[in-house]
Amino acid sequence: MGLIQREIEKAGIPTVSVSIQRRFTEEVRPPRAVFLDWPMGHPLGEPFKVDIQMAVIKSAFKALETIKEPGTIIDLPFRWKMVEDLKEII
Amino acid sequence: MMGRFKNILLAKLFTRFPKLIGRAFAKVSPVNVVGIPWAPFQKPLNESIIAIVTTAGVHLKDQPLFDMKDPDGDPSFRELPSATPSHDYKITHDYYDHADADRDLNIVFPVGRLMEMERAGVIKAAAKVNYGFMGHITGRHVDTLIKKSAPEVAARLKKENADAVLLTPG
């Protein structure tokens, strides 16, 4: 994912990715990422949990707006299946 | 066929026991990259057209499946129109367990959420076309991806006036 992201950014389009594999993201060095320690196949959370999915996207957009240092990975403070972590954002 | 069965089984194990992933990929040789590309995001979000690029193996049911037989993966891409109803999409990807994503595509390809953000005025619009890749690209196809398919998608996104791109894995 990060390699594709880099090519899009090179073309002049700002990008942000949702990472669930921090090691790979660190290695490939995309311009901006948010990281969640969540299971594979679930970067936006659980099926039909619209609030959680929205919280992840909003956090990614916030990263897009605020990251100024290329290669920044923001660790989102959302634990897997812990809705209380999302209180402030949803 | 046995190879595919093994991959699907491993994917289920990795989803349930994430600690196994690190061990399984410990031997995968690192990709060497130089520098970090940068395009500043200067437009306000509510004036921006946003496209999604997903590597979760999402494609339309009438598009060719991603190739699961090549051990280096499939570096090709599929066009994913935002207006397509989710039941016309499917996932071909043996390297992660997509049972949950099959029930709700938004957990790997959040186009429904993006359309809602468009209606709410959070973003100007969801791009008309998004792009789908299959992750798990290794070996000789890393080059195909970096030199051919990824730049081609980037050029299309540029032509289609995407102001920013959200990338989501499988």
Short mmCIF file of C-alpha atoms in Angstrom, two decimals:
data_model
loop_
_atom_site.label_atom_id
_atom_site.label_comp_id
_atom_site.label_asym_id
_atom_site.label_seq_id
_atom_site.Cartn_x
_atom_site.Cartn_y
_atom_site.Cartn_z
CA MET A 1 0.00 0.00 0.00
CA GLY A 2 2.78 2.42 0.96
CA LEU A 3 4.58 1.97 -2.36
CA ILE A 4 1.42 2.93 -4.29
CA GLN A 5 0.91 5.86 -1.93
CA ARG A 6 4.40 7.15 -2.65
CA GLU A 7 3.78 7.09 -6.42
CA ILE A 8 0.52 9.05 -6.03
CA GLU A 9 2.23 11.63 -3.85
CA LYS A 10 5.05 11.88 -6.42
CA ALA A 11 2.41 12.79 -9.01
CA GLY A 12 1.53 15.80 -6.83
CA ILE A 13 -1.55 14.52 -5.00
CA PRO A 14 -1.42 14.59 -1.17
CA THR A 15 -2.15 11.20 0.40
CA VAL A 16 -2.84 9.60 3.77
CA SER A 17 -3.03 5.89 4.57
CA VAL A 18 -4.63 3.83 7.31
CA SER A 19 -2.02 1.34 8.48
CA ILE A 20 -2.62 -1.80 10.53
CA GLN A 21 0.94 -3.15 10.02
CA ARG A 22 3.25 -0.57 11.57
CA ARG A 23 6.46 -2.43 10.65
CA PHE A 24 5.69 -2.40 6.92
CA THR A 25 4.63 1.24 7.02
CA GLU A 26 7.86 2.25 8.78
CA GLU A 27 9.84 0.37 6.16
CA VAL A 28 8.13 1.82 3.08
CA ARG A 29 8.01 5.39 4.45
CA PRO A 30 4.79 6.83 3.02
CA PRO A 31 4.32 10.61 3.45
CA ARG A 32 1.46 10.41 6.00
CA ALA A 33 -0.21 7.56 7.88
CA VAL A 34 -2.41 6.84 10.85
CA PHE A 35 -1.82 3.53 12.62
CA LEU A 36 -4.27 1.25 14.40
CA ASP A 37 -3.24 -1.98 16.12
CA TRP A 38 -6.26 -3.77 14.67
CA PRO A 39 -6.58 -7.17 12.94
CA MET A 40 -5.89 -7.66 9.24
CA GLY A 41 -8.94 -7.08 7.08
CA HIS A 42 -10.28 -4.44 9.50
CA PRO A 43 -8.56 -1.08 8.88
CA LEU A 44 -11.86 0.77 9.41
CA GLY A 45 -13.03 -1.45 12.26
CA GLU A 46 -16.01 -3.76 12.46
CA PRO A 47 -18.81 -4.30 9.93
CA PHE A 48 -21.74 -1.87 10.22
CA LYS A 49 -20.13 0.15 13.06
CA VAL A 50 -20.59 3.39 11.15
CA ASP A 51 -19.44 5.68 13.99
CA ILE A 52 -16.13 3.86 14.32
CA GLN A 53 -15.55 3.82 10.57
CA MET A 54 -16.26 7.56 10.45
CA ALA A 55 -13.90 8.19 13.39
CA VAL A 56 -11.04 6.50 11.53
CA ILE A 57 -11.67 8.44 8.32
CA LYS A 58 -11.96 11.74 10.19
CA SER A 59 -8.70 10.99 12.01
CA ALA A 60 -7.03 10.24 8.68
CA PHE A 61 -8.28 13.53 7.22
CA LYS A 62 -7.06 15.37 10.30
CA ALA A 63 -3.64 13.79 9.72
CA LEU A 64 -3.81 14.97 6.11
CA GLU A 65 -4.45 18.52 7.30
CA THR A 66 -1.99 18.64 10.19
CA ILE A 67 1.08 16.53 9.34
CA LYS A 68 3.88 18.81 8.20
CA GLU A 69 6.83 16.42 8.54
CA PRO A 70 7.06 13.86 5.69
CA GLY A 71 6.95 10.28 6.94
CA THR A 72 4.91 10.97 10.07
CA ILE A 73 2.88 8.02 11.42
CA ILE A 74 0.21 9.02 13.96
CA ASP A 75 -0.72 6.26 16.42
CA LEU A 76 -4.47 6.58 16.93
CA PRO A 77 -5.53 5.97 20.55
CA PHE A 78 -8.35 3.60 19.54
CA ARG A 79 -8.12 0.10 20.97
CA TRP A 80 -9.78 -2.78 19.10
CA LYS A 81 -13.49 -2.98 19.91
CA MET A 82 -13.20 -0.25 22.60
CA VAL A 83 -15.91 2.22 21.66
CA GLU A 84 -15.17 4.35 24.72
CA ASP A 85 -11.86 5.37 23.12
CA LEU A 86 -13.83 7.14 20.40
CA LYS A 87 -15.91 9.32 22.73
CA GLU A 88 -14.25 12.57 21.81
CA ILE A 89 -14.43 12.10 18.09
CA ILE A 90 -17.95 10.64 17.55
CA MET B 1 -5.25 -25.36 -5.56
CA MET B 2 -3.50 -26.66 -2.42
CA GLY B 3 -1.46 -23.44 -2.41
CA ARG B 4 -4.59 -21.31 -2.33
CA PHE B 5 -6.09 -23.42 0.45
CA LYS B 6 -2.93 -22.99 2.52
CA ASN B 7 -2.95 -19.21 1.99
CA ILE B 8 -6.61 -18.90 3.00
CA LEU B 9 -5.99 -20.99 6.11
CA LEU B 10 -2.94 -18.89 7.05
CA ALA B 11 -4.96 -15.70 6.53
CA LYS B 12 -7.56 -16.92 9.02
CA LEU B 13 -4.84 -17.77 11.53
CA PHE B 14 -3.20 -14.35 11.13
CA THR B 15 -6.49 -12.58 11.74
CA ARG B 16 -7.09 -14.54 14.92
CA PHE B 17 -3.48 -14.57 16.16
CA PRO B 18 -1.85 -11.34 14.93
CA LYS B 19 1.46 -12.11 16.68
CA LEU B 20 2.09 -14.83 14.09
CA ILE B 21 2.30 -12.21 11.34
CA GLY B 22 5.64 -10.81 12.49
CA ARG B 23 7.12 -14.29 12.61
CA ALA B 24 5.78 -15.22 9.17
CA PHE B 25 7.12 -12.09 7.49
CA ALA B 26 10.42 -11.93 9.39
CA LYS B 27 12.21 -13.39 6.35
CA VAL B 28 10.57 -11.11 3.76
CA SER B 29 13.35 -8.91 2.42
CA PRO B 30 12.80 -5.21 3.08
CA VAL B 31 11.96 -2.87 0.22
CA ASN B 32 14.57 -0.15 -0.11
CA VAL B 33 13.08 3.27 -0.67
CA VAL B 34 14.87 6.59 -1.10
CA GLY B 35 13.48 9.73 0.50
CA ILE B 36 9.83 10.54 1.15
CA PRO B 37 7.71 12.17 -1.56
CA TRP B 38 5.69 15.21 -0.47
CA ALA B 39 2.78 17.15 -1.93
CA PRO B 40 1.39 19.69 0.56
CA PHE B 41 -2.35 19.53 1.28
CA GLN B 42 -3.43 23.12 0.85
CA LYS B 43 -7.12 23.06 -0.04
CA PRO B 44 -9.75 23.11 2.69
CA LEU B 45 -11.22 19.61 3.14
CA ASN B 46 -14.73 20.79 2.28
CA GLU B 47 -13.47 22.00 -1.11
CA SER B 48 -11.61 18.75 -1.85
CA ILE B 49 -12.45 15.80 -4.06
CA ILE B 50 -11.28 12.65 -2.29
CA ALA B 51 -10.47 9.32 -3.95
CA ILE B 52 -9.86 5.97 -2.28
CA VAL B 53 -7.14 3.53 -3.27
CA THR B 54 -7.52 0.18 -1.56
CA THR B 55 -5.19 -2.81 -1.60
CA ALA B 56 -7.84 -5.14 -0.16
CA GLY B 57 -8.51 -6.98 -3.44
CA VAL B 58 -11.86 -5.27 -4.09
CA HIS B 59 -13.25 -5.37 -7.64
CA LEU B 60 -16.52 -5.38 -9.55
CA LYS B 61 -18.09 -8.80 -10.03
CA ASP B 62 -17.83 -8.45 -13.82
CA GLN B 63 -14.14 -7.47 -13.76
CA PRO B 64 -11.37 -10.12 -13.98
CA LEU B 65 -10.44 -11.61 -10.61
CA PHE B 66 -7.02 -10.84 -9.14
CA ASP B 67 -4.54 -13.63 -9.90
CA MET B 68 -4.13 -15.80 -6.81
CA LYS B 69 -1.84 -18.36 -8.45
CA ASP B 70 1.21 -16.13 -8.96
CA PRO B 71 3.22 -16.31 -5.69
CA ASP B 72 4.50 -12.74 -6.35
CA GLY B 73 0.91 -11.43 -6.35
CA ASP B 74 -1.06 -9.50 -8.98
CA PRO B 75 0.18 -5.94 -9.60
CA SER B 76 -2.77 -4.91 -11.81
CA PHE B 77 -5.58 -2.55 -10.72
CA ARG B 78 -9.33 -2.20 -11.15
CA GLU B 79 -11.51 0.89 -11.49
CA LEU B 80 -14.00 1.13 -8.62
CA PRO B 81 -16.77 3.68 -9.33
CA SER B 82 -18.21 5.36 -6.23
CA ALA B 83 -21.77 5.09 -7.55
CA THR B 84 -21.67 1.28 -7.83
CA PRO B 85 -23.86 -0.41 -5.20
CA SER B 86 -21.83 -2.51 -2.76
CA HIS B 87 -23.52 -5.78 -3.79
CA ASP B 88 -21.90 -5.43 -7.23
CA TYR B 89 -18.46 -5.61 -5.63
CA LYS B 90 -16.54 -8.63 -4.44
CA ILE B 91 -13.13 -9.35 -2.90
CA THR B 92 -10.50 -11.67 -4.36
CA HIS B 93 -7.61 -11.89 -1.91
CA ASP B 94 -6.41 -15.08 -0.21
CA TYR B 95 -3.87 -13.40 2.08
CA TYR B 96 -6.25 -11.99 4.67
CA ASP B 97 -9.57 -13.16 6.07
CA HIS B 98 -12.21 -10.99 4.38
CA ALA B 99 -15.31 -12.63 5.86
CA ASP B 100 -16.17 -9.41 7.73
CA ALA B 101 -15.35 -7.19 4.73
CA ASP B 102 -17.61 -9.37 2.57
CA ARG B 103 -20.45 -8.41 4.92
CA ASP B 104 -19.58 -4.69 4.97
CA LEU B 105 -17.19 -3.50 2.27
CA ASN B 106 -16.72 -0.21 4.12
CA ILE B 107 -14.26 -1.74 6.58
CA VAL B 108 -11.69 -2.02 3.76
CA PHE B 109 -13.16 0.28 1.07
CA PRO B 110 -15.12 3.02 2.88
CA VAL B 111 -16.84 4.49 -0.17
CA GLY B 112 -20.23 4.54 1.55
CA ARG B 113 -18.81 6.64 4.37
CA LEU B 114 -17.16 8.99 1.88
CA MET B 115 -20.48 9.53 0.07
CA GLU B 116 -22.07 10.36 3.44
CA MET B 117 -19.31 12.90 4.09
CA GLU B 118 -20.03 14.42 0.69
CA ARG B 119 -23.73 14.76 1.56
CA ALA B 120 -22.83 16.29 4.94
CA GLY B 121 -20.50 18.80 3.28
CA VAL B 122 -17.40 17.55 5.11
CA ILE B 123 -15.72 17.00 1.73
CA LYS B 124 -16.62 18.53 -1.63
CA ALA B 125 -17.10 15.13 -3.27
CA ALA B 126 -16.10 11.51 -3.39
CA ALA B 127 -14.15 10.94 -6.61
CA LYS B 128 -16.25 9.32 -9.33
CA VAL B 129 -13.65 6.56 -9.69
CA ASN B 130 -11.53 4.90 -7.00
CA TYR B 131 -8.87 2.25 -7.58
CA GLY B 132 -8.46 -1.28 -6.30
CA PHE B 133 -5.26 -3.26 -6.01
CA MET B 134 -4.49 -6.55 -4.37
CA GLY B 135 -1.86 -6.15 -1.67
CA HIS B 136 0.73 -8.85 -1.05
CA ILE B 137 2.94 -7.84 -3.97
CA THR B 138 6.44 -9.32 -3.72
CA GLY B 139 9.40 -10.40 -5.82
CA ARG B 140 9.42 -9.29 -9.45
CA HIS B 141 6.02 -7.62 -9.21
CA VAL B 142 7.27 -4.93 -6.80
CA ASP B 143 8.94 -3.41 -9.86
CA THR B 144 5.81 -3.78 -12.01
CA LEU B 145 3.88 -1.98 -9.29
CA ILE B 146 6.33 0.89 -8.77
CA LYS B 147 7.21 1.43 -12.43
CA LYS B 148 3.93 0.68 -14.16
CA SER B 149 0.60 0.24 -12.41
CA ALA B 150 1.01 2.66 -9.48
CA PRO B 151 2.23 5.58 -11.68
CA GLU B 152 -0.61 4.87 -14.12
CA VAL B 153 -3.19 5.10 -11.33
CA ALA B 154 -1.50 8.26 -10.05
CA ALA B 155 -1.76 9.83 -13.53
CA ARG B 156 -5.44 8.90 -13.78
CA LEU B 157 -6.20 10.36 -10.34
CA LYS B 158 -4.46 13.55 -11.40
CA LYS B 159 -6.50 13.72 -14.61
CA GLU B 160 -9.68 13.07 -12.63
CA ASN B 161 -8.87 16.05 -10.36
CA ALA B 162 -8.51 14.18 -7.08
CA ASP B 163 -7.37 16.70 -4.45
CA ALA B 164 -6.31 14.00 -1.97
CA VAL B 165 -6.24 10.21 -1.73
CA LEU B 166 -7.11 7.96 1.20
CA LEU B 167 -5.39 4.56 1.10
CA THR B 168 -6.79 1.51 2.87
CA PRO B 169 -5.26 -1.97 3.18
CA GLY B 170 -6.81 -5.42 3.48
#
